[in-house]
Short mmCIF file of C-alpha atoms in Angstrom, two decimals:
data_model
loop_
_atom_site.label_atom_id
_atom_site.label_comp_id
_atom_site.label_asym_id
_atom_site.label_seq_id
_atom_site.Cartn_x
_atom_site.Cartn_y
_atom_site.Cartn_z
CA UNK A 1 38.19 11.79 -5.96
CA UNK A 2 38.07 15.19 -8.23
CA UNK A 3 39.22 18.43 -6.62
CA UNK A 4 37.99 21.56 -8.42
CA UNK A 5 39.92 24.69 -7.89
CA UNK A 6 37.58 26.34 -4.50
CA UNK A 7 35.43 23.73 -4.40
CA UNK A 8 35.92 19.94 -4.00
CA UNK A 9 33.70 16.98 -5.52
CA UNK A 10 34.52 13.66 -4.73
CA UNK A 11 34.08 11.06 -6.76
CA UNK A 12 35.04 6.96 -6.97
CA UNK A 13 35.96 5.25 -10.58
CA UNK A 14 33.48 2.79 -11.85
CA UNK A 15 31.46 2.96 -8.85
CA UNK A 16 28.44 5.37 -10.36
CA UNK A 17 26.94 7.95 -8.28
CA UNK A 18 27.87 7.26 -4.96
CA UNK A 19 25.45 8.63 -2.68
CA UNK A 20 22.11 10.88 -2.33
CA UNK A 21 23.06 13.83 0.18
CA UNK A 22 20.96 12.85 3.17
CA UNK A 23 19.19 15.02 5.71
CA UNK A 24 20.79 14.87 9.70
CA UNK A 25 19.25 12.73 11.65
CA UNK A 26 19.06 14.93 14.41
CA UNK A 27 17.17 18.63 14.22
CA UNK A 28 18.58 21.53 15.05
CA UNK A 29 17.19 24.71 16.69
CA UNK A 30 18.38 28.15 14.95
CA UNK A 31 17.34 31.44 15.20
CA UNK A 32 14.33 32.01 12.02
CA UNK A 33 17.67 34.73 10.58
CA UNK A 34 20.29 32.55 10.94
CA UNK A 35 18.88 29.51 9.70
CA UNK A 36 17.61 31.37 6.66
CA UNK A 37 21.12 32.92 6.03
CA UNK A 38 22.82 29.66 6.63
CA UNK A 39 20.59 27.84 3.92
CA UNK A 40 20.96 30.38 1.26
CA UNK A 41 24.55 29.77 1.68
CA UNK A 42 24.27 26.32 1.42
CA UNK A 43 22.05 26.99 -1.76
CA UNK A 44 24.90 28.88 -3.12
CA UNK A 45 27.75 26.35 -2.89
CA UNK A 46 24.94 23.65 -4.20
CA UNK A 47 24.39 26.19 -7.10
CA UNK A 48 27.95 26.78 -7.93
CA UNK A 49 28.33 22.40 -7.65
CA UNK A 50 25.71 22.32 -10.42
CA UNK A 51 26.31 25.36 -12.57
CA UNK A 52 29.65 25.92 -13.06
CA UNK A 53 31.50 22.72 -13.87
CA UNK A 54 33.71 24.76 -15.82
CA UNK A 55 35.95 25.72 -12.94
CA UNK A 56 36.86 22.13 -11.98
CA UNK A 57 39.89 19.99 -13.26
CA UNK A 58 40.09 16.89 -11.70
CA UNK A 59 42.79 14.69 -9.44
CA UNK A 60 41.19 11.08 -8.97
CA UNK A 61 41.24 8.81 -5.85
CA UNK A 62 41.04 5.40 -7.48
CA UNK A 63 38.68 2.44 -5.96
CA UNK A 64 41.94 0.67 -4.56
CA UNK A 65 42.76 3.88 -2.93
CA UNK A 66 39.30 4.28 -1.17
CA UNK A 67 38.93 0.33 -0.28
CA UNK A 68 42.66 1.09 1.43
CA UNK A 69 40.80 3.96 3.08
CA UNK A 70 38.15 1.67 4.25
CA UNK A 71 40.37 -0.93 5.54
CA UNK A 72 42.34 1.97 7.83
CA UNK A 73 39.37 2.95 9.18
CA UNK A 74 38.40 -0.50 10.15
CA UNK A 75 41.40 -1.38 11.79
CA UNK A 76 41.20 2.07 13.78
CA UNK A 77 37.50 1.36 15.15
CA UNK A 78 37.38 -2.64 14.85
CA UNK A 79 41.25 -4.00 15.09
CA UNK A 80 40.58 -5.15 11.81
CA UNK A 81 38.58 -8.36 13.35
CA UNK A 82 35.12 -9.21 11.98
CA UNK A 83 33.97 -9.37 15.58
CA UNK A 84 33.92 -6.10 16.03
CA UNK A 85 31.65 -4.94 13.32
CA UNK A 86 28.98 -5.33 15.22
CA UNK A 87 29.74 -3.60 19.16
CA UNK A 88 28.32 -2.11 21.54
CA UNK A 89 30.21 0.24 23.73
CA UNK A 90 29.65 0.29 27.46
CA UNK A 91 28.03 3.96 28.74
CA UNK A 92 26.26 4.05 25.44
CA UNK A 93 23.04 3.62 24.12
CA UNK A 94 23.54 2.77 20.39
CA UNK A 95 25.33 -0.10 18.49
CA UNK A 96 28.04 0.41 16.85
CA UNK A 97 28.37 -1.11 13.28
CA UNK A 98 30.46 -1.83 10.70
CA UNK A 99 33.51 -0.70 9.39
CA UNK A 100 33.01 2.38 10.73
CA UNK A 101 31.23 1.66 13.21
CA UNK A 102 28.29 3.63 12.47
CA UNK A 103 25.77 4.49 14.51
CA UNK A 104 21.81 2.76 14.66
CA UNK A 105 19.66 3.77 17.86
CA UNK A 106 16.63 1.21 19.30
CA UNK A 107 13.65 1.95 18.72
CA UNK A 108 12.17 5.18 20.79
CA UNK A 109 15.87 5.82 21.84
CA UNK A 110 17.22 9.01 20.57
CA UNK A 111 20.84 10.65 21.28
CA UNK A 112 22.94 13.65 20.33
CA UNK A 113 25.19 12.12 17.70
CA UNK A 114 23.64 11.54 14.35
CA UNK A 115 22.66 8.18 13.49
CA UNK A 116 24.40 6.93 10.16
CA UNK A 117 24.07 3.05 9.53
CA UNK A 118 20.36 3.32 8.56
CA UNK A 119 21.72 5.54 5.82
CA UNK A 120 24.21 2.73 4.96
CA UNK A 121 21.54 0.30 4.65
CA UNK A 122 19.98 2.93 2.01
CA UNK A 123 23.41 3.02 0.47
CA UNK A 124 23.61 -0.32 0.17
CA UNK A 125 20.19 -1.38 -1.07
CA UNK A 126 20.82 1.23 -3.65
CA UNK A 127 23.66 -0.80 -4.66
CA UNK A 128 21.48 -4.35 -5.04
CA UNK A 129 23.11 -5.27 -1.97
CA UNK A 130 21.51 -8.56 -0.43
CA UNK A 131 20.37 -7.26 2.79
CA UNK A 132 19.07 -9.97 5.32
CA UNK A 133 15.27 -9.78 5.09
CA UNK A 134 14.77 -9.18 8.99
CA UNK A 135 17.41 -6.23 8.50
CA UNK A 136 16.05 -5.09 5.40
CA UNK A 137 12.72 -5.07 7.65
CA UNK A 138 14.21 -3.35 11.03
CA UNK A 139 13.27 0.53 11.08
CA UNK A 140 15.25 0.56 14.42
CA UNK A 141 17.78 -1.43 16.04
CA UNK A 142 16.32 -4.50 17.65
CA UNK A 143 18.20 -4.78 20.60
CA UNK A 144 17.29 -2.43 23.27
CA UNK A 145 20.36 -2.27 25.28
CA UNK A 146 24.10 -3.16 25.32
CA UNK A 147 22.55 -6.30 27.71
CA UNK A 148 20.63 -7.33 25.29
CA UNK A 149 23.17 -6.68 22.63
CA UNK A 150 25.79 -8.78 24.33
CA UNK A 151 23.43 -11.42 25.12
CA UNK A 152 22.48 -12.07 21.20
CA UNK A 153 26.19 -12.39 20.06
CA UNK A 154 26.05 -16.07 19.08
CA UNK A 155 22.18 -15.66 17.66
CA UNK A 156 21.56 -15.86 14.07
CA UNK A 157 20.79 -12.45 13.46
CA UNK A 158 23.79 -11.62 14.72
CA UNK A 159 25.52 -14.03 12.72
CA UNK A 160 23.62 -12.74 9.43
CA UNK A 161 25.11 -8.73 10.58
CA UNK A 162 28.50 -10.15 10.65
CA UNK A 163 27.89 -11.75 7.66
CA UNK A 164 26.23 -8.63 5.71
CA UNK A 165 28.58 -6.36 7.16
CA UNK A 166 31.75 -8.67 6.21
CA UNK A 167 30.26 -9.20 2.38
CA UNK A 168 30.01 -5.00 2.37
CA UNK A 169 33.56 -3.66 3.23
CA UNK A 170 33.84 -2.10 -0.14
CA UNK A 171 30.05 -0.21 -0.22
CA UNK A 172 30.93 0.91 3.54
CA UNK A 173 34.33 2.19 2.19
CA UNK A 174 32.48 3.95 -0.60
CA UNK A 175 29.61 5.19 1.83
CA UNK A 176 31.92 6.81 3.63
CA UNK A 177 33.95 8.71 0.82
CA UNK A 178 30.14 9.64 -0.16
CA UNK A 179 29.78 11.45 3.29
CA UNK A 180 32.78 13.05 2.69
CA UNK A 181 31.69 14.11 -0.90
CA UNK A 182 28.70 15.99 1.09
CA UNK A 183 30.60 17.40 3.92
CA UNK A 184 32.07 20.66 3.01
CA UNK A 185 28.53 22.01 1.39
CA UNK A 186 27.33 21.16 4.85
CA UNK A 187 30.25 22.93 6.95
CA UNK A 188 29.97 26.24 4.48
CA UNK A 189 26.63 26.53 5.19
CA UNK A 190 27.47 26.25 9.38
CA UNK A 191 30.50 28.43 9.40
CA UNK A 192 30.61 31.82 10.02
CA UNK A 193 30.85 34.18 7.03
CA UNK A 194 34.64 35.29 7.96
CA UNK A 195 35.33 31.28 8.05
CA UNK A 196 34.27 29.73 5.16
CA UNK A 197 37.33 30.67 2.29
CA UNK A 198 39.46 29.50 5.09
CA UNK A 199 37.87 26.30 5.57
CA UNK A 200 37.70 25.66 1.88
CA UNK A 201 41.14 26.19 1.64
CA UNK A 202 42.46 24.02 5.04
CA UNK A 203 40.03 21.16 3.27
CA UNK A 204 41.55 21.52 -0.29
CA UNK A 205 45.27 21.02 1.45
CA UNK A 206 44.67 18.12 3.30
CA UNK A 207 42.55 16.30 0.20
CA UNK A 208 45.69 16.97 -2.06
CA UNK A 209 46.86 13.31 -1.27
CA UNK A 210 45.68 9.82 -0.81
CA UNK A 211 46.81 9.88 2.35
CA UNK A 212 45.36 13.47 3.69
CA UNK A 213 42.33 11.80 2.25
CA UNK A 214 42.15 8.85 4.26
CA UNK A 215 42.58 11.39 7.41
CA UNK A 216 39.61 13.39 6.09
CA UNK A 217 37.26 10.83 5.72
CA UNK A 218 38.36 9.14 8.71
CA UNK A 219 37.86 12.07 10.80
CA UNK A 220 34.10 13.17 9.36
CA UNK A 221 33.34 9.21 10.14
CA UNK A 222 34.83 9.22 13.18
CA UNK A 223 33.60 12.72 14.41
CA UNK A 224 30.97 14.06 12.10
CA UNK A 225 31.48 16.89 10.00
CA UNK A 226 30.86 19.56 12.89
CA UNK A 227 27.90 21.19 11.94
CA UNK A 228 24.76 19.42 14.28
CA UNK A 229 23.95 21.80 17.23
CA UNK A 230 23.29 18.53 19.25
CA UNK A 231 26.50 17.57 18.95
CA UNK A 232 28.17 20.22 21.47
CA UNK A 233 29.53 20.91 24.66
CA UNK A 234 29.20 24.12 26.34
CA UNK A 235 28.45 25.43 22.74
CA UNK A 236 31.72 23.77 21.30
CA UNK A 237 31.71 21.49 18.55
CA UNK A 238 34.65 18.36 18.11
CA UNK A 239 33.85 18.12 14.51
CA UNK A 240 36.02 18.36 10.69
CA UNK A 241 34.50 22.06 10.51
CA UNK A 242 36.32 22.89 13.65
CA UNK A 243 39.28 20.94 12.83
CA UNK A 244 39.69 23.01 9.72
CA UNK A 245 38.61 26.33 11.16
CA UNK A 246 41.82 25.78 13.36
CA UNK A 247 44.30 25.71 10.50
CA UNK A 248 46.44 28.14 9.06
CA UNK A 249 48.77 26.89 7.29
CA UNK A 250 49.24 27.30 3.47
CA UNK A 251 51.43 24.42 2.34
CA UNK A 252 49.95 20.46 0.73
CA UNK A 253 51.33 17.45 1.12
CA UNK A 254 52.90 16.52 4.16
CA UNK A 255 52.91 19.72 6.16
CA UNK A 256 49.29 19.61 5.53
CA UNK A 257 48.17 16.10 6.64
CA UNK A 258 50.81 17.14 10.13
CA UNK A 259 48.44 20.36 10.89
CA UNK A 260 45.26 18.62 10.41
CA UNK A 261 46.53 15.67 12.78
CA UNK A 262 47.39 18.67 15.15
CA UNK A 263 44.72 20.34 15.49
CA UNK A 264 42.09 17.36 15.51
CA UNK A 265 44.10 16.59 18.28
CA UNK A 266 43.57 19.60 20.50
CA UNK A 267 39.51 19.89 19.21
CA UNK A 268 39.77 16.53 20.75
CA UNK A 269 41.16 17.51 24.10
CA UNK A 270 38.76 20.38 24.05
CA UNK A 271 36.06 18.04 23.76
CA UNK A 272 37.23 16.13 26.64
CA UNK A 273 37.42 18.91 28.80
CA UNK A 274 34.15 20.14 27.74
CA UNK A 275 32.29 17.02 28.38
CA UNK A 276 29.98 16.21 31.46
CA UNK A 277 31.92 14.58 34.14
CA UNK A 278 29.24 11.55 34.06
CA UNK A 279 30.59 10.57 30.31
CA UNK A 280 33.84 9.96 31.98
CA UNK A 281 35.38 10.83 28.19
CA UNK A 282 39.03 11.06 29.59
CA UNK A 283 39.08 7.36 28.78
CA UNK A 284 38.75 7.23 25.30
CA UNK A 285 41.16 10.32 24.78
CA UNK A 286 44.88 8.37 24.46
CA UNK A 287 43.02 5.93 22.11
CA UNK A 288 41.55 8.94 20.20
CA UNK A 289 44.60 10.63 19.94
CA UNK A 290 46.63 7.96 18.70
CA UNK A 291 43.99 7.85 15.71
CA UNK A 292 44.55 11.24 14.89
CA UNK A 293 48.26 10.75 15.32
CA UNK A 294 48.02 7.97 12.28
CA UNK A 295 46.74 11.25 9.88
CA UNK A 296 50.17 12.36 9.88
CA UNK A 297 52.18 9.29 9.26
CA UNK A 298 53.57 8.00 5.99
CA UNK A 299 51.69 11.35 4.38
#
């Protein structure tokens, strides 16, 4: 990982590029202005990525620091168990896959949260990963429901997914230090002007460690990065970009990696209390907060 004075590029050693920045899987309705504004910004931080590479000097996050990363993350969303690389959760209409248990919709089904593990598939092919040939044929999930889903668990497809996903923890490790790699571009270009040094600077503190890095890209996996108008309630996002817009605070290290775990914690409770009674989202909050509790420990 290479941090670059205002601006932040990620990348892995000996890995190669690690991912193409892809488009969200969900659109989003703006007014003709500010979508136009918002895009030249994004333009602009792309354009200062590209053109002026003499303003970086690098810190690196080495491959054995992002597979660590990776095997955090799937002990906070799977207990660490192969089994639950491939779930379902009840009240939901999506599996949930992989390390991170990233997101693939059925066919015809679509939701508010932005679906990621066709993009890991991408990723991985990209990679000469060998991809089953019925999953390297599947456009959509083929289960229809969590019935269905449940139903299939000793089936041979379902055996092959294990397998795959199993054989992959290091690509899903990297896949998600890719997203991470795209994410601030993405929440410049969402926040408001007044915002965005701020933001840079709250994601610059936390990334100045291994460890604030692991909360980062656990967060944006776990949450998104904040910036899809779907994903809202009562026009408030749960996101990294409103994680960061939260902060503060001036100081690295530690103190850092304590005030991001903070305040994802109260974006979190925010969300609950935002959320439609029907979701019932009260239930996942202790489970959620002890994630974000793990961001600042050992930092």
């Amino acid at each position: 990982m290479v941090f670059h004075g205002r601006l932040v590029k990620i990348t892995v050693a000996e890995t190669g590029t690690l991912m193409d920045k892809c488009h969200p899987s969900r659109k989003q309705h703006y007014r003709p202005l500010k979508r136009h504004l918002r895009l030249a910004v994004s333009l602009i931080v792309l354009a200062a990525t590209l053109l002026l590479p003499e303003i970086w000097c690098a810190i690196s996050l080495s491959n054995a620091d992002v597979l660590r990363i990776g095997k955090r993350i799937w002990q906070n969303e799977c207990n660490g168990t192969v089994a639950g690389l491939t779930s379902w959760n009840s009240g939901e209409n999506f599996a949930s896959l992989g390390i991170g248990h990233f997101i693939w919709y059925p066919e015809g089904v679509h939701g508010p949260f932005e679906e990621s593990f066709p993009k890991f598939l991408a990723f991985a092919r990209e990679r000469r990963a060998a991809v089953p040939a019925w999953l390297d044929q599947s456009h959509a999930c083929p289960w229809n429901s969590r019935a269905q889903f449940v139903s299939a668990q000793g089936s041979s497809q379902m055996r092959e997914l294990r397998q795959f996903l199993s054989h992959t923890i290091d690509l899903q490790a990297q896949f998600m230090v890719a997203r991470l790699q795209q994410s601030l571009a993405k929440m410049l270009g969402e926040a408001e002007s007044p915002e965005r040094a701020n933001v840079e600077r709250q994601f610059a503190r936390v990334a100045s460690t291994p460890h604030g890095c692991y909360a980062l890209v656990d967060y944006v996996n776990f949450k998104g990065e904040g910036v899809l108008h779907t994903e809202r309630y009562r026009g408030q996002g749960w996101g990294l970009l409103q994680a960061l817009e939260q902060m503060r605070g001036s100081d690295n290290g530690r103190t850092a990696a304590r005030e991001f775990s903070n305040s994802a914690a109260a974006i979190l409770r925010r969300r609950v209390q935002n959320s439609p009674p029907e979701r019932n989202e009260a239930r996942w909050l202790p489970g959620w907060l002890n994630r974000v509790h793990t961001y600042s420990e050992n930092s």
